[in-house]
Tab-separated table of C-alpha atoms in Angstrom:
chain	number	residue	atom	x	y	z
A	1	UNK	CA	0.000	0.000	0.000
A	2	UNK	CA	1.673	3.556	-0.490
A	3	UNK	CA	1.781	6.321	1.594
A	4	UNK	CA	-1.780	7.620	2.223
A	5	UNK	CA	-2.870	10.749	3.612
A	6	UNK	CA	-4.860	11.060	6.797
A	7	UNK	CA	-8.077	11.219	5.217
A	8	UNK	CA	-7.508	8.106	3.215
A	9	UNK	CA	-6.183	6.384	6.365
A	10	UNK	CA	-9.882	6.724	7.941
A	11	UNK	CA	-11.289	5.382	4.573
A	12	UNK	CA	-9.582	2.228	4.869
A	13	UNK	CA	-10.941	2.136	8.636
A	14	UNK	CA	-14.298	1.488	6.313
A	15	UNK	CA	-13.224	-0.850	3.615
A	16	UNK	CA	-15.175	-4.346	4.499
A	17	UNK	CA	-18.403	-1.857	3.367
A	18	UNK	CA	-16.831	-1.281	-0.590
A	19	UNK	CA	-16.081	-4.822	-1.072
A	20	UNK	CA	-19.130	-5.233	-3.260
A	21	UNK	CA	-19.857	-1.327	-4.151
A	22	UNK	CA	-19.034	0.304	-7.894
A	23	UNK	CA	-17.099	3.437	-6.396
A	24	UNK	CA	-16.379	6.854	-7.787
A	25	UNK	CA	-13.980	8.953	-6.260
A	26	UNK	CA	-13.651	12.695	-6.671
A	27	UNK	CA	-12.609	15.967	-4.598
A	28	UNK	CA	-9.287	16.844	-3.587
A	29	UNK	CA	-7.587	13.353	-4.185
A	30	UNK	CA	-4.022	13.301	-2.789
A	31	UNK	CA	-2.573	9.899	-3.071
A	32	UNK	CA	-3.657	6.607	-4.985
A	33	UNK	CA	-6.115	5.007	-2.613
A	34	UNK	CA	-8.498	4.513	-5.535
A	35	UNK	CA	-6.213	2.497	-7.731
A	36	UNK	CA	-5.753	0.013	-4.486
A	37	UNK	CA	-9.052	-0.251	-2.794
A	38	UNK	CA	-10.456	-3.550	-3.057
A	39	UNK	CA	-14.322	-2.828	-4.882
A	40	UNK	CA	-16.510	-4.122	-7.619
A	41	UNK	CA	-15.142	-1.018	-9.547
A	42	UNK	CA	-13.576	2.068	-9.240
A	43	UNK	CA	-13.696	5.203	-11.202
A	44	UNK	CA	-12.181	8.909	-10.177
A	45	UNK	CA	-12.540	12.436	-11.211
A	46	UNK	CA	-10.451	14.772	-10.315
A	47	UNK	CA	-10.235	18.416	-11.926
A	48	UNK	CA	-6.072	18.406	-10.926
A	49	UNK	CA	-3.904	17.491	-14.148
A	50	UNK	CA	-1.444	15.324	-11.988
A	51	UNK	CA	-3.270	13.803	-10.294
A	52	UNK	CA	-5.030	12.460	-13.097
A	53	UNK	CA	-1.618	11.703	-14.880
A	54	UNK	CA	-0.689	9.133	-11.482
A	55	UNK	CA	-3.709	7.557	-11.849
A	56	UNK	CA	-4.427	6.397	-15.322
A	57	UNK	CA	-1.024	4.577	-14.888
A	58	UNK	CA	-3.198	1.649	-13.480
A	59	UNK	CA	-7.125	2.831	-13.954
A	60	UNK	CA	-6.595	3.689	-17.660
A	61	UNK	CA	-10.198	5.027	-18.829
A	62	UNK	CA	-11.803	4.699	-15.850
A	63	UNK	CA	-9.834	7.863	-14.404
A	64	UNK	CA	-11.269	11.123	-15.828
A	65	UNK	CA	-9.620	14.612	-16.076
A	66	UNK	CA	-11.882	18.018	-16.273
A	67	UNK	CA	-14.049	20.399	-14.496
A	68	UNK	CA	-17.227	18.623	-14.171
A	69	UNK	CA	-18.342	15.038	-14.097
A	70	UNK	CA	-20.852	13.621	-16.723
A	71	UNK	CA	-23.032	11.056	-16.426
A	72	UNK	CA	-21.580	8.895	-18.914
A	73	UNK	CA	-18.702	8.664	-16.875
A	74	UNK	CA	-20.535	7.888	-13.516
A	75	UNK	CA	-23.397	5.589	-15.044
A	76	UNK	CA	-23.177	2.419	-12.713
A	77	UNK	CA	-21.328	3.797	-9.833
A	78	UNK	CA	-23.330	3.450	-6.618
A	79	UNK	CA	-20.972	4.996	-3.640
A	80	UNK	CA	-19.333	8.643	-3.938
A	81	UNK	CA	-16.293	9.064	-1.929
A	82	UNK	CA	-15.645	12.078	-1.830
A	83	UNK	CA	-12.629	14.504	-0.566
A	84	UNK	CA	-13.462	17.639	0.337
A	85	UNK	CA	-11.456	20.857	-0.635
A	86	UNK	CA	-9.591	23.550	1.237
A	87	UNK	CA	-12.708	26.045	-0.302
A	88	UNK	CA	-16.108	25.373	0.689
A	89	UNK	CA	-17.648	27.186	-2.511
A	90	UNK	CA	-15.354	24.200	-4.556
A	91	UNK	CA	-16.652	21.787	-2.303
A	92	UNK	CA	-20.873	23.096	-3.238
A	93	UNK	CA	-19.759	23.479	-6.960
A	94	UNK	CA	-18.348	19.958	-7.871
A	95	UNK	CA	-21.068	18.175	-4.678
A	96	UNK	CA	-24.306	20.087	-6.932
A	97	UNK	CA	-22.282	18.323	-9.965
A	98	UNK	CA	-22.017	15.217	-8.956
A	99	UNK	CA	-25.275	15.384	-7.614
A	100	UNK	CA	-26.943	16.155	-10.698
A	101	UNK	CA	-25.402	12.953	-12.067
A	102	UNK	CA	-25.867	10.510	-9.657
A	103	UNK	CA	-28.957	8.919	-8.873
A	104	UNK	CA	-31.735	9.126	-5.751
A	105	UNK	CA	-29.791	6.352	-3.297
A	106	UNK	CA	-26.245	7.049	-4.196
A	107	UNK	CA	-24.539	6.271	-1.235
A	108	UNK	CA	-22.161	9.152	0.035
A	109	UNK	CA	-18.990	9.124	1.989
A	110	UNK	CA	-17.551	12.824	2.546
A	111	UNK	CA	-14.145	12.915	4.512
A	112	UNK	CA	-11.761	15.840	4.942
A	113	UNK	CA	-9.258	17.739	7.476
A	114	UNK	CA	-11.628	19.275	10.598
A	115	UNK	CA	-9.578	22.556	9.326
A	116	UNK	CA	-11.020	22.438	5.917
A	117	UNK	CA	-14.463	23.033	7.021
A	118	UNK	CA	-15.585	19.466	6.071
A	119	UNK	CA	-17.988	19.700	9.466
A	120	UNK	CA	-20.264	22.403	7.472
A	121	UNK	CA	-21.117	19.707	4.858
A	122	UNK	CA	-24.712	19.287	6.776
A	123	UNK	CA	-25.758	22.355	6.261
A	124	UNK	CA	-24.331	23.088	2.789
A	125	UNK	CA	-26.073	20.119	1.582
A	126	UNK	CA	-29.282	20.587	3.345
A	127	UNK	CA	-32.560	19.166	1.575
A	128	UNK	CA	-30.277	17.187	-0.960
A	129	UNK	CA	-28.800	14.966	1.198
A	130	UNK	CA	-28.548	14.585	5.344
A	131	UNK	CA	-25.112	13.612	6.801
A	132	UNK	CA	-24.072	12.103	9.855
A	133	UNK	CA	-20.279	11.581	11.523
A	134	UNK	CA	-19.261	8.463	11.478
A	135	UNK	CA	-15.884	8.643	12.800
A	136	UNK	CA	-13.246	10.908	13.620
A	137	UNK	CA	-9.633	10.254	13.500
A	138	UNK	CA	-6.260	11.841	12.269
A	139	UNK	CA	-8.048	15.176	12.655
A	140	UNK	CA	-10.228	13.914	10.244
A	141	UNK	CA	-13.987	13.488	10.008
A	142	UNK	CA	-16.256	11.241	7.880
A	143	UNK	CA	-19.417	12.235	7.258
A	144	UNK	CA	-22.012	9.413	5.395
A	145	UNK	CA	-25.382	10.022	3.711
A	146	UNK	CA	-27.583	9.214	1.150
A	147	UNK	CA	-28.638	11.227	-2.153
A	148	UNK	CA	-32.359	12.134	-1.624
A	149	UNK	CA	-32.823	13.523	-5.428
A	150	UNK	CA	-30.770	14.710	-8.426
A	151	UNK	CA	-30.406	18.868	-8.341
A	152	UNK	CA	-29.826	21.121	-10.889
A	153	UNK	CA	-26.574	22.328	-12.073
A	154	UNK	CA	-25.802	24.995	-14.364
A	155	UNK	CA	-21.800	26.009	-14.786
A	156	UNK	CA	-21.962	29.061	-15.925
A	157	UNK	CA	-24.435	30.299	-12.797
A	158	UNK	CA	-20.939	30.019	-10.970
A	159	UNK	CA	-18.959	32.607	-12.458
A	160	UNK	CA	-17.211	35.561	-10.177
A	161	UNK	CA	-15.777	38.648	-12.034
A	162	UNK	CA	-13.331	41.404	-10.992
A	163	UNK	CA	-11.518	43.951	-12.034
A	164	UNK	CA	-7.428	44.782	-11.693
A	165	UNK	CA	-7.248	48.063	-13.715
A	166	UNK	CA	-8.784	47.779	-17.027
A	167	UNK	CA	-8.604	44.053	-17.248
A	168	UNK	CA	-11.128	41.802	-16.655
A	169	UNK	CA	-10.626	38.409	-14.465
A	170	UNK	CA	-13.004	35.706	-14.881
A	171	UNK	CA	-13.099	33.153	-12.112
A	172	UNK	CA	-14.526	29.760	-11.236
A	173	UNK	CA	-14.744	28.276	-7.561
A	174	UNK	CA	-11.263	26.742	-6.443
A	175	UNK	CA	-9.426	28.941	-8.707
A	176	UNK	CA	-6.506	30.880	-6.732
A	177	UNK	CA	-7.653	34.462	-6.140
A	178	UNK	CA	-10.777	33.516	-6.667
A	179	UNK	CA	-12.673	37.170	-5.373
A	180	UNK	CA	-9.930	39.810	-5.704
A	181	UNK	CA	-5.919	40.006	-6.951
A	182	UNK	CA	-3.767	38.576	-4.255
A	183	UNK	CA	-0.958	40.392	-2.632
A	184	UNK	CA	1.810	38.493	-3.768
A	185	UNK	CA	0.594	38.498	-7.725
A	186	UNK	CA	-0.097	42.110	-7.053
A	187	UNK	CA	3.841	42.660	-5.780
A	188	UNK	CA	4.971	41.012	-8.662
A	189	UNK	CA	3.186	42.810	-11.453
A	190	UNK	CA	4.211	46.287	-10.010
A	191	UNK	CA	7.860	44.978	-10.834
A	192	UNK	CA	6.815	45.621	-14.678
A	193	UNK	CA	7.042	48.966	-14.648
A	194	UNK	CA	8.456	49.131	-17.881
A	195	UNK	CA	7.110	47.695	-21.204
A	196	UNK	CA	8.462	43.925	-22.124
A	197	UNK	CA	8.385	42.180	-25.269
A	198	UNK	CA	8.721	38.545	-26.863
A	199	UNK	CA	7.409	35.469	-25.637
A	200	UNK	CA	5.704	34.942	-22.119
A	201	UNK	CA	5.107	32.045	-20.125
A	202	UNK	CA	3.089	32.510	-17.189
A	203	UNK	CA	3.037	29.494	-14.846
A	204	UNK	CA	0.301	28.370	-12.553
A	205	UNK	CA	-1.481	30.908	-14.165
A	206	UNK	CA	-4.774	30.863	-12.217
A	207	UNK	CA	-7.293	32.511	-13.882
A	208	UNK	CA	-4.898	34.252	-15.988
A	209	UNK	CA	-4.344	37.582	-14.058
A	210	UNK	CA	-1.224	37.786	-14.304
A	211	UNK	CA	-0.661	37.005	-18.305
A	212	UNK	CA	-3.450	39.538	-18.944
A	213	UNK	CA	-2.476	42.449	-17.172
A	214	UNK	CA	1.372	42.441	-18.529
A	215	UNK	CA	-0.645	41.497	-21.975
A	216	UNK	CA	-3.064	44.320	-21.841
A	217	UNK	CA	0.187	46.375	-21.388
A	218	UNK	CA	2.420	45.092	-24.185
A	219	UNK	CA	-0.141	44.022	-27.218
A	220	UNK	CA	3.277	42.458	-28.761
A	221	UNK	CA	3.910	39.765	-26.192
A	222	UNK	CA	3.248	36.184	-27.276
A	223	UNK	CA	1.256	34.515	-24.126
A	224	UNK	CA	1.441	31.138	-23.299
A	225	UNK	CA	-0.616	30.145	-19.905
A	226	UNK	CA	-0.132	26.925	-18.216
A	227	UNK	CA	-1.885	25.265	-14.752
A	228	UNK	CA	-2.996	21.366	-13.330
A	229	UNK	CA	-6.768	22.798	-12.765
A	230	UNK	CA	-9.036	22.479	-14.549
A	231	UNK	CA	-11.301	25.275	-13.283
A	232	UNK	CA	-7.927	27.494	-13.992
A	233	UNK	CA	-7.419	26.502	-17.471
A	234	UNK	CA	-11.214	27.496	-18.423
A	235	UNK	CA	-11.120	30.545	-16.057
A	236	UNK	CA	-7.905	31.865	-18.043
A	237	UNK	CA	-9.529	30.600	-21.861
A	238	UNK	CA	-12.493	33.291	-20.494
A	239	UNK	CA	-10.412	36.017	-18.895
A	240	UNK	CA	-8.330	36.055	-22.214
A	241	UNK	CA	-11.690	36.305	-24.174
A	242	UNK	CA	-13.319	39.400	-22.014
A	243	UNK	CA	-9.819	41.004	-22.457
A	244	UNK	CA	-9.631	40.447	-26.753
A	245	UNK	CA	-6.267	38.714	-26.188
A	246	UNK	CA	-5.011	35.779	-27.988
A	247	UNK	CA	-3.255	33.344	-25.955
A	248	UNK	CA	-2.295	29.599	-25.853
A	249	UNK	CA	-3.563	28.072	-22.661
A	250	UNK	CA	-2.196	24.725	-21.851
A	251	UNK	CA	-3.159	22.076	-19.458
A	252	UNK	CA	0.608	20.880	-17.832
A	253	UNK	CA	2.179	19.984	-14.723
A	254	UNK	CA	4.544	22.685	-14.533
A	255	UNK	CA	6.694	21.949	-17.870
A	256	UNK	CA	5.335	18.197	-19.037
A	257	UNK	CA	3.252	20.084	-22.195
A	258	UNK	CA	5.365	22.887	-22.640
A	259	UNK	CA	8.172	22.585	-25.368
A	260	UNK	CA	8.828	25.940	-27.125
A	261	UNK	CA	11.545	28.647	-25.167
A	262	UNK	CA	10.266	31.933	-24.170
A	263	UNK	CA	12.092	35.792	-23.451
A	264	UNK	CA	9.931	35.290	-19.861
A	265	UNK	CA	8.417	32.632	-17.280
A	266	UNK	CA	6.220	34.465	-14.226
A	267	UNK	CA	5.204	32.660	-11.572
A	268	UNK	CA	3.348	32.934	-8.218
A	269	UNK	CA	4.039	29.624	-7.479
A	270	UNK	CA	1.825	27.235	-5.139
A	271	UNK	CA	3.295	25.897	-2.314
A	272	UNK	CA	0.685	23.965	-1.565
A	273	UNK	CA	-1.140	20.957	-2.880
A	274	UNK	CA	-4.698	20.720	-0.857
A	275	UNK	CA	-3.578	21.825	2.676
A	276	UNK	CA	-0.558	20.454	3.165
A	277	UNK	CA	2.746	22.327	2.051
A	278	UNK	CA	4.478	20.829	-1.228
A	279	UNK	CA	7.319	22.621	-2.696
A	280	UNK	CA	7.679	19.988	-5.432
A	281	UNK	CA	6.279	21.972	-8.466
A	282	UNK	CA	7.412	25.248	-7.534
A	283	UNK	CA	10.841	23.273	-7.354
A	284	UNK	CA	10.617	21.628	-10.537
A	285	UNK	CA	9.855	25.009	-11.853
A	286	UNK	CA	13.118	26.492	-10.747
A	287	UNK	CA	15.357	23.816	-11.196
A	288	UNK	CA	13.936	23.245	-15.406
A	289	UNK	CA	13.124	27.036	-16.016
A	290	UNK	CA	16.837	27.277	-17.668
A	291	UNK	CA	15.882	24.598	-20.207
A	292	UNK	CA	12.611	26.612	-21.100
A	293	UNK	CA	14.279	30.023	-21.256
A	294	UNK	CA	16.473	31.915	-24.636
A	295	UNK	CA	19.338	32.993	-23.819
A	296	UNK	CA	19.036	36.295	-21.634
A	297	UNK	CA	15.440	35.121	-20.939
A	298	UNK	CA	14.652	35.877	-17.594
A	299	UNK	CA	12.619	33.699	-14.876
A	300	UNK	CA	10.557	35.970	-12.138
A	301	UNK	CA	8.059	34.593	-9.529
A	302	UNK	CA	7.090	36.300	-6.414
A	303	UNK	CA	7.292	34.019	-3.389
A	304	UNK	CA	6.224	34.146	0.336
A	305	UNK	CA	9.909	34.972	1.907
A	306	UNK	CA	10.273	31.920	4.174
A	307	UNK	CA	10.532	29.942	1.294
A	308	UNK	CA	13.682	28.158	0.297
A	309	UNK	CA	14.227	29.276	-3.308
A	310	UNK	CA	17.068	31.920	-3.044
A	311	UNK	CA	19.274	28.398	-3.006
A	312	UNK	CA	17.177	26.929	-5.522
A	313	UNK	CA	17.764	29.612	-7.849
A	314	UNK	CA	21.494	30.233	-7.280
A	315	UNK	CA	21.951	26.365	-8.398
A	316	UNK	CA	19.584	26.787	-11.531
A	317	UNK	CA	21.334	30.180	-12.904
A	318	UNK	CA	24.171	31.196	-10.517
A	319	UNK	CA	22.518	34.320	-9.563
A	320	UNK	CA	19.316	35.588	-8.147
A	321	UNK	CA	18.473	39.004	-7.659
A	322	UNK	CA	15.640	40.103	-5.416
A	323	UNK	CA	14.110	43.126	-7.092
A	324	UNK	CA	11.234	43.873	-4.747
A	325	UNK	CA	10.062	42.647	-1.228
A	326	UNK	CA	7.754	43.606	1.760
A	327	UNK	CA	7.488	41.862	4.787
A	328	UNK	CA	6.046	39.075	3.671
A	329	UNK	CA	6.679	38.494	-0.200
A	330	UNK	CA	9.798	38.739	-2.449
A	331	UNK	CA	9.790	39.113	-5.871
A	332	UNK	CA	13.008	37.395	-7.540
A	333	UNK	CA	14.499	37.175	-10.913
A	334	UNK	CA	17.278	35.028	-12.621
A	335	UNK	CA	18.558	35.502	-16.138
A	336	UNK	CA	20.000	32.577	-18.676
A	337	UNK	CA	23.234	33.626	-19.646
């Protein structure tokens, strides 16, 4: 069995009642419990591009990649398991999905982190579905109920719209910065003060903020825009459109679809994958930037200042400068010779 997380850990305490169920997984997977469980079958969605890319190693088909579930995919599944998310708007969004698929009887298993907010799921899912605890361990809690009737669901009644100066950000729930322009993102685009040109890559792009903005600014910059969500890569297709930009948005875990060079990468990196901390991609990003850069292309993310890149990106380029900080964020840069 490999490592499982906490949440998974108080699945298994379960696992004599999926012997003879036809499972589908979905919510914030973070490990492979689905490809070992014993079951009469398995399926999982997940809306996070690496996840998906672990798990088709050994569920092929019956692991599916994208925003939303269809029914196609779910037809014969009988038990939800279901993971909740750090945001309790993307936990309602992809529940009223998967409730409009599933039929009346579905049985439903909801576990998360207490910190999450997976205690609220009572009352976010009252008069579709009542939930009871059913055990509590790891600082975990698993809720169980039973799908009373299908709802409706509608994607585009979930879109959130804001504005950072004249450029319009289209959002979807569980899509960093969801309601407003973070601080760190904001830190890092006051570093373009001046105009740029050539080819930009922007990273974890989110819903695209960042890309558009410096776009908006410089109608000459080729944008590429890359991110694992789902919800991020069709938030960034629509920010682009209510902005008149052309762009090339690409679904990739940090570099694994990306294969031209570019004058820029910008980043605010995650460092985190669900709740836990996981400097892995933001790593990766680092470490490979130098193979995605021209020469004299420059690589500059903005970055809580706790973190441990200044090391990272002395090894990657030999240099690092830090061209902007407060007390919390730094904005650094590194050039390929």
């Amino acid at each position: 069995m490999s490592v499982l997380t906490p949440a998974s850990e108080v699945i298994l305490r379960h696992q004599e009642q999926f012997h003879s169920q036809h499972l589908l997984f979905a919510g914030d997977l973070q490990d492979n419990l689905a490809t070992e469980i014993e079951a009469a079958s398995v399926r999982v969605h997940t809306n996070q591009y690496h996840h998906w890319q672990s798990l088709i190693r050994q569920l092929g088909d019956n692991a599916y990649f994208g925003l939303v579930a269809d029914s196609t995919f779910t037809k014969g599944c009988n038990t939800l398991i279901y993971y909740w998310p750090k945001s309790k708007h993307e936990a309602r969004f992809q529940l009223r999905n998967l409730f409009s698929i599933l039929p009346p009887g579905t049985d439903i298993f909801v576990v998360g982190e207490n910190r999450s907010g997976v205690r609220s799921i009572d009352k976010l899912m009252e008069g579709i579905a009542t939930f009871h605890k059913i055990d509590t361990a790891r600082r975990c809690s698993l809720f169980y109920g039973q799908l009373k009737n299908q709802v409706q669901f509608d994607q585009d009644n979930w879109w959130n719209s804001y504005q950072v100066g004249d450029a319009v950000i289209n959002t979807l729930p569980g899509v960093f910065s969801q309601d407003d322009l973070d601080i760190g993102s904001r830190l890092l685009l006051s570093t373009f003060d001046a105009p740029i040109s050539g080819s930009l890559l922007d990273i974890a792009c989110g819903a695209g903020v960042l890309a558009t903005v410096l776009g908006k600014k410089n109608p000459d910059l080729s944008l590429t825009l890359s991110d694992v969500n789902a919800a991020a890569i069709i938030s960034s297709k629509a920010t682009l459109l209510a902005n008149k930009l052309k762009g090339n948005v690409v679904t990739s875990n940090v570099y694994s679809a990306i294969e031209e060079k570019f004058d820029w990468i910008i980043s605010n990196p995650p460092f985190h994958d669900g709740l836990k901390n996981n400097l892995t991609a933001a790593e990766d990003m680092i470490r490979m930037a130098p193979n995605y850069l021209k020469s004299g292309g420059k690589l500059r993310i903005v970055a809580n200042a706790f973190l441990p890149y200044p090391e990272l990106l002395d090894k990657a380029f030999g240099r690092h400068q830090v061209i902007a900080q407060t007390g919390k964020f730094k904005v650094y840069q590194a050039t390929k010779k």
